[in-house]
Amino acid sequence: SSELTQDPAVSVALGQTVRITCQGDSLRSYYASWYQQKPGQAPVLVIYGKNNRPSGIPDRFSGSSSGNTASLTITGAQAEDEADYYCNSRDSSGNHRDVVFGGGTKLTVL
Amino acid sequence: QVQLQQWGAGLLKPSETLSLTCAVYGGSFSGYYWSWIRQPPGKGLEWIGEINHSGSTNYNPSLKSRVTISVDTSKNQFSLKLSSVTAADTAVYYCARGHVVVVPAAHGFYYYYYYMDVWGKGTTVTVSS
């Protein structure tokens, strides 16, 4: 099955821009979705599709994709953005049966 | 607004069967993929499997031999059973609603996107003798 690879940890200074990446073969066919998870809480969808934000997600969150790499960009990171971020897609091999998650990136806002 | 409410036993002994149920409130059951995901303590998210309204299932190959996901459309509920649990199955278990979107591209190709927009609050399941 396909895998999605994320950097385990990333840090950003308050108010600066940070990019979190996700690599995998399935991303040549699928746009990644991105989830934010804070301690003790369920994941929250922040980006899906080409670059869509669910209602209530600040516009400082954006998504992009190139080849086998998807990126989540936070422009002007805030203290409340400190969290774990996961990418997600389906495995494009076979019959698109399996759902896959990246290993997660812990974002620290300094 | 769609909400998922999940419940089930939180403490199991090794070799027992984990059983969880997720109820869908405020929205249609049809047209979506209903998933179970788990998260061991301090680790990342792991997809367990999914079911659609007609009962078609997909399972994570690493868990397939022990997993059964079923649906009760009359109650807008879906359920997870995981047999022969061990300590490695200790985790927070989530239910979630999934969408698959197909986007036509140039030259007869397609792009896809998949996302889970509604999640249950999670159920902590501990396996211990």
PDB file of C-alpha atoms in Angstrom:
ATOM      1  CA  SER A   1       0.000   0.000   0.000  1.00  0.00           C
ATOM      2  CA  SER A   2       0.998   3.616  -0.464  1.00  0.00           C
ATOM      3  CA  GLU A   3       2.646   5.638   2.303  1.00  0.00           C
ATOM      4  CA  LEU A   4       2.689   9.321   3.127  1.00  0.00           C
ATOM      5  CA  THR A   5       5.862  10.791   4.641  1.00  0.00           C
ATOM      6  CA  GLN A   6       5.991  13.882   6.837  1.00  0.00           C
ATOM      7  CA  ASP A   7       8.781  15.547   8.773  1.00  0.00           C
ATOM      8  CA  PRO A   8       8.296  14.676  12.454  1.00  0.00           C
ATOM      9  CA  ALA A   9       8.735  18.215  13.735  1.00  0.00           C
ATOM     10  CA  VAL A  10       8.833  21.773  12.449  1.00  0.00           C
ATOM     11  CA  SER A  11       9.136  25.088  14.278  1.00  0.00           C
ATOM     12  CA  VAL A  12       8.215  28.634  13.317  1.00  0.00           C
ATOM     13  CA  ALA A  13       8.590  32.021  14.943  1.00  0.00           C
ATOM     14  CA  LEU A  14       5.375  33.737  15.912  1.00  0.00           C
ATOM     15  CA  GLY A  15       3.966  35.639  12.935  1.00  0.00           C
ATOM     16  CA  GLN A  16       6.229  33.978  10.385  1.00  0.00           C
ATOM     17  CA  THR A  17       5.328  31.575   7.588  1.00  0.00           C
ATOM     18  CA  VAL A  18       5.795  27.825   7.813  1.00  0.00           C
ATOM     19  CA  ARG A  19       5.348  25.055   5.291  1.00  0.00           C
ATOM     20  CA  ILE A  20       4.597  21.468   6.291  1.00  0.00           C
ATOM     21  CA  THR A  21       5.125  18.870   3.584  1.00  0.00           C
ATOM     22  CA  CYS A  22       3.785  15.424   2.796  1.00  0.00           C
ATOM     23  CA  GLN A  23       5.253  13.076   0.201  1.00  0.00           C
ATOM     24  CA  GLY A  24       3.807   9.970  -1.373  1.00  0.00           C
ATOM     25  CA  ASP A  25       3.043   8.321  -4.692  1.00  0.00           C
ATOM     26  CA  SER A  26      -0.721   8.608  -4.131  1.00  0.00           C
ATOM     27  CA  LEU A  27      -0.366  12.391  -4.185  1.00  0.00           C
ATOM     28  CA  ARG A  28       0.249  12.263  -7.926  1.00  0.00           C
ATOM     29  CA  SER A  29      -3.452  11.388  -8.226  1.00  0.00           C
ATOM     30  CA  TYR A  30      -4.945  12.703  -5.001  1.00  0.00           C
ATOM     31  CA  TYR A  31      -4.953  16.131  -3.474  1.00  0.00           C
ATOM     32  CA  ALA A  32      -4.018  15.713   0.167  1.00  0.00           C
ATOM     33  CA  SER A  33      -6.280  16.705   2.993  1.00  0.00           C
ATOM     34  CA  TRP A  34      -4.789  18.173   6.154  1.00  0.00           C
ATOM     35  CA  TYR A  35      -5.856  17.868   9.776  1.00  0.00           C
ATOM     36  CA  GLN A  36      -4.876  19.792  12.880  1.00  0.00           C
ATOM     37  CA  GLN A  37      -4.891  17.954  16.186  1.00  0.00           C
ATOM     38  CA  LYS A  38      -4.353  19.545  19.556  1.00  0.00           C
ATOM     39  CA  PRO A  39      -3.649  17.494  22.691  1.00  0.00           C
ATOM     40  CA  GLY A  40      -6.651  15.572  23.924  1.00  0.00           C
ATOM     41  CA  GLN A  41      -8.819  16.580  20.977  1.00  0.00           C
ATOM     42  CA  ALA A  42     -10.079  14.940  17.817  1.00  0.00           C
ATOM     43  CA  PRO A  43      -8.454  15.950  14.532  1.00  0.00           C
ATOM     44  CA  VAL A  44      -9.956  18.924  12.700  1.00  0.00           C
ATOM     45  CA  LEU A  45      -9.970  19.230   8.918  1.00  0.00           C
ATOM     46  CA  VAL A  46      -8.144  22.409   7.853  1.00  0.00           C
ATOM     47  CA  ILE A  47      -7.500  21.936   4.110  1.00  0.00           C
ATOM     48  CA  TYR A  48      -9.018  19.653   1.475  1.00  0.00           C
ATOM     49  CA  GLY A  49      -9.002  19.393  -2.288  1.00  0.00           C
ATOM     50  CA  LYS A  50      -6.890  21.738  -4.356  1.00  0.00           C
ATOM     51  CA  ASN A  51      -6.952  24.445  -1.648  1.00  0.00           C
ATOM     52  CA  ASN A  52     -10.279  24.465   0.181  1.00  0.00           C
ATOM     53  CA  ARG A  53     -10.840  25.527   3.765  1.00  0.00           C
ATOM     54  CA  PRO A  54     -13.851  24.346   5.769  1.00  0.00           C
ATOM     55  CA  SER A  55     -15.979  27.009   7.347  1.00  0.00           C
ATOM     56  CA  GLY A  56     -14.280  28.502  10.394  1.00  0.00           C
ATOM     57  CA  ILE A  57     -10.700  27.750   9.352  1.00  0.00           C
ATOM     58  CA  PRO A  58      -8.623  30.948   9.135  1.00  0.00           C
ATOM     59  CA  ASP A  59      -7.371  32.004   5.725  1.00  0.00           C
ATOM     60  CA  ARG A  60      -3.775  31.894   6.946  1.00  0.00           C
ATOM     61  CA  PHE A  61      -4.019  28.142   6.205  1.00  0.00           C
ATOM     62  CA  SER A  62      -3.499  27.173   2.574  1.00  0.00           C
ATOM     63  CA  GLY A  63      -2.634  24.073   0.595  1.00  0.00           C
ATOM     64  CA  SER A  64      -0.664  23.354  -2.550  1.00  0.00           C
ATOM     65  CA  SER A  65       0.614  20.383  -4.479  1.00  0.00           C
ATOM     66  CA  SER A  66       3.379  19.522  -6.941  1.00  0.00           C
ATOM     67  CA  GLY A  67       4.158  16.067  -8.217  1.00  0.00           C
ATOM     68  CA  ASN A  68       4.226  13.676  -5.293  1.00  0.00           C
ATOM     69  CA  THR A  69       4.417  16.395  -2.648  1.00  0.00           C
ATOM     70  CA  ALA A  70       1.622  18.253  -0.902  1.00  0.00           C
ATOM     71  CA  SER A  71       2.201  21.255   1.317  1.00  0.00           C
ATOM     72  CA  LEU A  72       0.283  22.985   4.065  1.00  0.00           C
ATOM     73  CA  THR A  73       1.324  26.592   4.521  1.00  0.00           C
ATOM     74  CA  ILE A  74       0.505  28.740   7.527  1.00  0.00           C
ATOM     75  CA  THR A  75       1.099  32.395   6.730  1.00  0.00           C
ATOM     76  CA  GLY A  76       1.573  34.413   9.898  1.00  0.00           C
ATOM     77  CA  ALA A  77       1.575  31.541  12.406  1.00  0.00           C
ATOM     78  CA  GLN A  78      -0.234  32.168  15.676  1.00  0.00           C
ATOM     79  CA  ALA A  79       0.347  30.609  19.062  1.00  0.00           C
ATOM     80  CA  GLU A  80      -2.895  28.662  18.718  1.00  0.00           C
ATOM     81  CA  ASP A  81      -1.561  26.964  15.592  1.00  0.00           C
ATOM     82  CA  GLU A  82       0.835  24.904  17.698  1.00  0.00           C
ATOM     83  CA  ALA A  83      -0.432  21.367  17.145  1.00  0.00           C
ATOM     84  CA  ASP A  84       0.146  18.113  15.297  1.00  0.00           C
ATOM     85  CA  TYR A  85      -0.678  18.157  11.598  1.00  0.00           C
ATOM     86  CA  TYR A  86      -1.540  15.083   9.530  1.00  0.00           C
ATOM     87  CA  CYS A  87      -1.906  14.666   5.794  1.00  0.00           C
ATOM     88  CA  ASN A  88      -4.287  12.115   4.329  1.00  0.00           C
ATOM     89  CA  SER A  89      -5.359  10.643   1.025  1.00  0.00           C
ATOM     90  CA  ARG A  90      -6.401   7.347  -0.443  1.00  0.00           C
ATOM     91  CA  ASP A  91      -3.981   4.842  -1.922  1.00  0.00           C
ATOM     92  CA  SER A  92      -4.156   5.385  -5.674  1.00  0.00           C
ATOM     93  CA  SER A  93      -2.830   1.923  -6.476  1.00  0.00           C
ATOM     94  CA  GLY A  94      -5.252  -0.946  -6.824  1.00  0.00           C
ATOM     95  CA  ASN A  95      -8.838   0.238  -6.580  1.00  0.00           C
ATOM     96  CA  HIS A  96      -8.289   3.249  -4.328  1.00  0.00           C
ATOM     97  CA  ARG A  97      -9.456   1.156  -1.426  1.00  0.00           C
ATOM     98  CA  ASP A  98      -7.101   2.082   1.367  1.00  0.00           C
ATOM     99  CA  VAL A  99      -7.048   5.335   3.300  1.00  0.00           C
ATOM    100  CA  VAL A 100      -3.594   6.505   4.339  1.00  0.00           C
ATOM    101  CA  PHE A 101      -2.315   9.045   6.842  1.00  0.00           C
ATOM    102  CA  GLY A 102       1.085  10.625   7.115  1.00  0.00           C
ATOM    103  CA  GLY A 103       2.983  10.088  10.338  1.00  0.00           C
ATOM    104  CA  GLY A 104       2.243  13.614  11.505  1.00  0.00           C
ATOM    105  CA  THR A 105       4.263  16.794  11.991  1.00  0.00           C
ATOM    106  CA  LYS A 106       4.505  18.479  15.376  1.00  0.00           C
ATOM    107  CA  LEU A 107       4.463  22.232  14.856  1.00  0.00           C
ATOM    108  CA  THR A 108       6.030  24.394  17.536  1.00  0.00           C
ATOM    109  CA  VAL A 109       5.381  28.142  17.472  1.00  0.00           C
ATOM    110  CA  LEU A 110       8.292  29.963  19.094  1.00  0.00           C
TER     111      LEU A 110
ATOM    112  CA  GLN B   1     -24.894  20.378  11.484  1.00  0.00           C
ATOM    113  CA  VAL B   2     -23.805  16.779  11.338  1.00  0.00           C
ATOM    114  CA  GLN B   3     -22.535  15.267  14.563  1.00  0.00           C
ATOM    115  CA  LEU B   4     -21.079  11.856  15.322  1.00  0.00           C
ATOM    116  CA  GLN B   5     -21.653  10.306  18.720  1.00  0.00           C
ATOM    117  CA  GLN B   6     -19.664   7.213  19.561  1.00  0.00           C
ATOM    118  CA  TRP B   7     -19.706   4.774  22.435  1.00  0.00           C
ATOM    119  CA  GLY B   8     -18.442   1.404  23.544  1.00  0.00           C
ATOM    120  CA  ALA B   9     -16.521  -0.473  26.199  1.00  0.00           C
ATOM    121  CA  GLY B  10     -13.362   1.277  27.330  1.00  0.00           C
ATOM    122  CA  LEU B  11     -11.567  -1.501  29.182  1.00  0.00           C
ATOM    123  CA  LEU B  12     -10.920  -4.917  27.705  1.00  0.00           C
ATOM    124  CA  LYS B  13      -8.857  -7.951  28.589  1.00  0.00           C
ATOM    125  CA  PRO B  14      -6.483  -9.547  26.078  1.00  0.00           C
ATOM    126  CA  SER B  15      -8.250 -11.849  23.585  1.00  0.00           C
ATOM    127  CA  GLU B  16     -11.609 -10.081  24.013  1.00  0.00           C
ATOM    128  CA  THR B  17     -13.474  -8.316  21.202  1.00  0.00           C
ATOM    129  CA  LEU B  18     -13.558  -4.535  20.997  1.00  0.00           C
ATOM    130  CA  SER B  19     -16.989  -3.203  20.057  1.00  0.00           C
ATOM    131  CA  LEU B  20     -17.772   0.440  19.268  1.00  0.00           C
ATOM    132  CA  THR B  21     -20.753   2.176  17.671  1.00  0.00           C
ATOM    133  CA  CYS B  22     -21.011   5.573  16.015  1.00  0.00           C
ATOM    134  CA  ALA B  23     -24.346   7.333  15.451  1.00  0.00           C
ATOM    135  CA  VAL B  24     -24.833   9.998  12.796  1.00  0.00           C
ATOM    136  CA  TYR B  25     -27.069  12.911  13.764  1.00  0.00           C
ATOM    137  CA  GLY B  26     -28.252  15.800  11.642  1.00  0.00           C
ATOM    138  CA  GLY B  27     -27.361  14.553   8.205  1.00  0.00           C
ATOM    139  CA  SER B  28     -27.723  11.932   5.542  1.00  0.00           C
ATOM    140  CA  PHE B  29     -26.065   8.583   5.851  1.00  0.00           C
ATOM    141  CA  SER B  30     -25.937   8.035   2.106  1.00  0.00           C
ATOM    142  CA  GLY B  31     -23.184   9.161  -0.214  1.00  0.00           C
ATOM    143  CA  TYR B  32     -20.326   9.034   2.267  1.00  0.00           C
ATOM    144  CA  TYR B  33     -17.661   6.679   3.529  1.00  0.00           C
ATOM    145  CA  TRP B  34     -17.863   6.098   7.268  1.00  0.00           C
ATOM    146  CA  SER B  35     -14.507   5.340   8.817  1.00  0.00           C
ATOM    147  CA  TRP B  36     -12.918   4.171  12.016  1.00  0.00           C
ATOM    148  CA  ILE B  37      -9.489   5.557  12.880  1.00  0.00           C
ATOM    149  CA  ARG B  38      -7.352   4.932  15.944  1.00  0.00           C
ATOM    150  CA  GLN B  39      -4.468   6.647  17.674  1.00  0.00           C
ATOM    151  CA  PRO B  40      -2.236   4.768  20.149  1.00  0.00           C
ATOM    152  CA  PRO B  41      -0.891   6.858  23.015  1.00  0.00           C
ATOM    153  CA  GLY B  42       1.730   9.302  21.746  1.00  0.00           C
ATOM    154  CA  LYS B  43       1.479   8.045  18.162  1.00  0.00           C
ATOM    155  CA  GLY B  44      -0.121   9.034  14.889  1.00  0.00           C
ATOM    156  CA  LEU B  45      -3.434   8.276  13.241  1.00  0.00           C
ATOM    157  CA  GLU B  46      -4.112   4.827  11.817  1.00  0.00           C
ATOM    158  CA  TRP B  47      -7.039   4.113   9.538  1.00  0.00           C
ATOM    159  CA  ILE B  48      -8.872   0.928  10.519  1.00  0.00           C
ATOM    160  CA  GLY B  49     -11.537   0.662   7.848  1.00  0.00           C
ATOM    161  CA  GLU B  50     -14.694   2.128   6.351  1.00  0.00           C
ATOM    162  CA  ILE B  51     -18.198   1.310   5.204  1.00  0.00           C
ATOM    163  CA  ASN B  52     -20.708   3.045   2.963  1.00  0.00           C
ATOM    164  CA  HIS B  53     -24.483   3.149   3.266  1.00  0.00           C
ATOM    165  CA  SER B  54     -24.908   0.031   1.159  1.00  0.00           C
ATOM    166  CA  GLY B  55     -22.591  -1.964   3.397  1.00  0.00           C
ATOM    167  CA  SER B  56     -19.542  -2.080   1.144  1.00  0.00           C
ATOM    168  CA  THR B  57     -16.386  -2.193   3.272  1.00  0.00           C
ATOM    169  CA  ASN B  58     -12.660  -1.537   2.956  1.00  0.00           C
ATOM    170  CA  TYR B  59     -10.227  -2.523   5.681  1.00  0.00           C
ATOM    171  CA  ASN B  60      -6.640  -1.708   6.530  1.00  0.00           C
ATOM    172  CA  PRO B  61      -4.705  -4.755   5.288  1.00  0.00           C
ATOM    173  CA  SER B  62      -2.748  -4.918   8.548  1.00  0.00           C
ATOM    174  CA  LEU B  63      -5.965  -5.337  10.583  1.00  0.00           C
ATOM    175  CA  LYS B  64      -8.241  -7.002   8.061  1.00  0.00           C
ATOM    176  CA  SER B  65      -8.221 -10.443   9.649  1.00  0.00           C
ATOM    177  CA  ARG B  66      -9.595  -9.074  12.940  1.00  0.00           C
ATOM    178  CA  VAL B  67     -11.889  -6.234  11.835  1.00  0.00           C
ATOM    179  CA  THR B  68     -15.585  -6.158  11.023  1.00  0.00           C
ATOM    180  CA  ILE B  69     -17.416  -2.930  10.260  1.00  0.00           C
ATOM    181  CA  SER B  70     -21.179  -3.040   9.879  1.00  0.00           C
ATOM    182  CA  VAL B  71     -23.950  -0.537   9.278  1.00  0.00           C
ATOM    183  CA  ASP B  72     -27.518  -0.107  10.481  1.00  0.00           C
ATOM    184  CA  THR B  73     -29.058   2.414   8.119  1.00  0.00           C
ATOM    185  CA  SER B  74     -32.391   2.345   9.969  1.00  0.00           C
ATOM    186  CA  LYS B  75     -30.626   3.893  12.944  1.00  0.00           C
ATOM    187  CA  ASN B  76     -27.966   5.868  11.030  1.00  0.00           C
ATOM    188  CA  GLN B  77     -25.286   3.955  12.902  1.00  0.00           C
ATOM    189  CA  PHE B  78     -22.164   2.048  12.030  1.00  0.00           C
ATOM    190  CA  SER B  79     -20.126  -0.229  14.234  1.00  0.00           C
ATOM    191  CA  LEU B  80     -16.627  -1.590  14.674  1.00  0.00           C
ATOM    192  CA  LYS B  81     -15.625  -4.969  16.004  1.00  0.00           C
ATOM    193  CA  LEU B  82     -11.969  -5.842  16.516  1.00  0.00           C
ATOM    194  CA  SER B  83     -11.335  -9.359  17.720  1.00  0.00           C
ATOM    195  CA  SER B  84      -8.530 -10.907  19.761  1.00  0.00           C
ATOM    196  CA  VAL B  85      -7.317  -7.605  21.149  1.00  0.00           C
ATOM    197  CA  THR B  86      -3.894  -7.193  22.742  1.00  0.00           C
ATOM    198  CA  ALA B  87      -2.173  -4.329  24.516  1.00  0.00           C
ATOM    199  CA  ALA B  88      -1.107  -3.054  21.082  1.00  0.00           C
ATOM    200  CA  ASP B  89      -4.756  -2.221  20.397  1.00  0.00           C
ATOM    201  CA  THR B  90      -4.834   0.274  23.263  1.00  0.00           C
ATOM    202  CA  ALA B  91      -5.711   3.578  21.613  1.00  0.00           C
ATOM    203  CA  VAL B  92      -8.221   6.363  21.195  1.00  0.00           C
ATOM    204  CA  TYR B  93     -10.714   5.245  18.543  1.00  0.00           C
ATOM    205  CA  TYR B  94     -12.466   7.798  16.350  1.00  0.00           C
ATOM    206  CA  CYS B  95     -15.303   7.550  13.872  1.00  0.00           C
ATOM    207  CA  ALA B  96     -15.402   9.986  10.955  1.00  0.00           C
ATOM    208  CA  ARG B  97     -17.298  10.868   7.779  1.00  0.00           C
ATOM    209  CA  GLY B  98     -15.338  10.627   4.556  1.00  0.00           C
ATOM    210  CA  HIS B  99     -15.884  12.164   1.123  1.00  0.00           C
ATOM    211  CA  VAL B 100     -14.428  11.085  -2.206  1.00  0.00           C
ATOM    212  CA  VAL B 101     -14.480  13.659  -4.995  1.00  0.00           C
ATOM    213  CA  VAL B 102     -13.480  12.949  -8.593  1.00  0.00           C
ATOM    214  CA  VAL B 103     -12.242  15.888 -10.664  1.00  0.00           C
ATOM    215  CA  PRO B 104     -11.937  15.494 -14.457  1.00  0.00           C
ATOM    216  CA  ALA B 105      -8.616  16.749 -15.787  1.00  0.00           C
ATOM    217  CA  ALA B 106      -7.132  17.134 -19.221  1.00  0.00           C
ATOM    218  CA  HIS B 107      -6.625  14.309 -21.686  1.00  0.00           C
ATOM    219  CA  GLY B 108      -9.042  11.921 -20.026  1.00  0.00           C
ATOM    220  CA  PHE B 109      -7.240  11.869 -16.685  1.00  0.00           C
ATOM    221  CA  TYR B 110      -8.816  12.396 -13.308  1.00  0.00           C
ATOM    222  CA  TYR B 111      -7.717  13.868 -10.019  1.00  0.00           C
ATOM    223  CA  TYR B 112      -9.263  12.862  -6.778  1.00  0.00           C
ATOM    224  CA  TYR B 113      -9.564  14.139  -3.309  1.00  0.00           C
ATOM    225  CA  TYR B 114     -10.582  12.463  -0.126  1.00  0.00           C
ATOM    226  CA  TYR B 115     -11.246  14.099   3.202  1.00  0.00           C
ATOM    227  CA  MET B 116     -12.878  13.469   6.559  1.00  0.00           C
ATOM    228  CA  ASP B 117     -14.834  16.503   7.626  1.00  0.00           C
ATOM    229  CA  VAL B 118     -16.758  15.322  10.669  1.00  0.00           C
ATOM    230  CA  TRP B 119     -15.197  13.366  13.536  1.00  0.00           C
ATOM    231  CA  GLY B 120     -16.478  11.814  16.697  1.00  0.00           C
ATOM    232  CA  LYS B 121     -14.917  12.898  19.975  1.00  0.00           C
ATOM    233  CA  GLY B 122     -13.048   9.653  20.416  1.00  0.00           C
ATOM    234  CA  THR B 123     -13.311   6.682  22.742  1.00  0.00           C
ATOM    235  CA  THR B 124     -10.348   5.590  24.815  1.00  0.00           C
ATOM    236  CA  VAL B 125      -9.936   1.829  24.747  1.00  0.00           C
ATOM    237  CA  THR B 126      -7.457   0.179  27.076  1.00  0.00           C
ATOM    238  CA  VAL B 127      -6.497  -3.476  26.826  1.00  0.00           C
ATOM    239  CA  SER B 128      -5.054  -4.820  30.057  1.00  0.00           C
ATOM    240  CA  SER B 129      -5.147  -8.026  32.017  1.00  0.00           C
TER     241      SER B 129
END
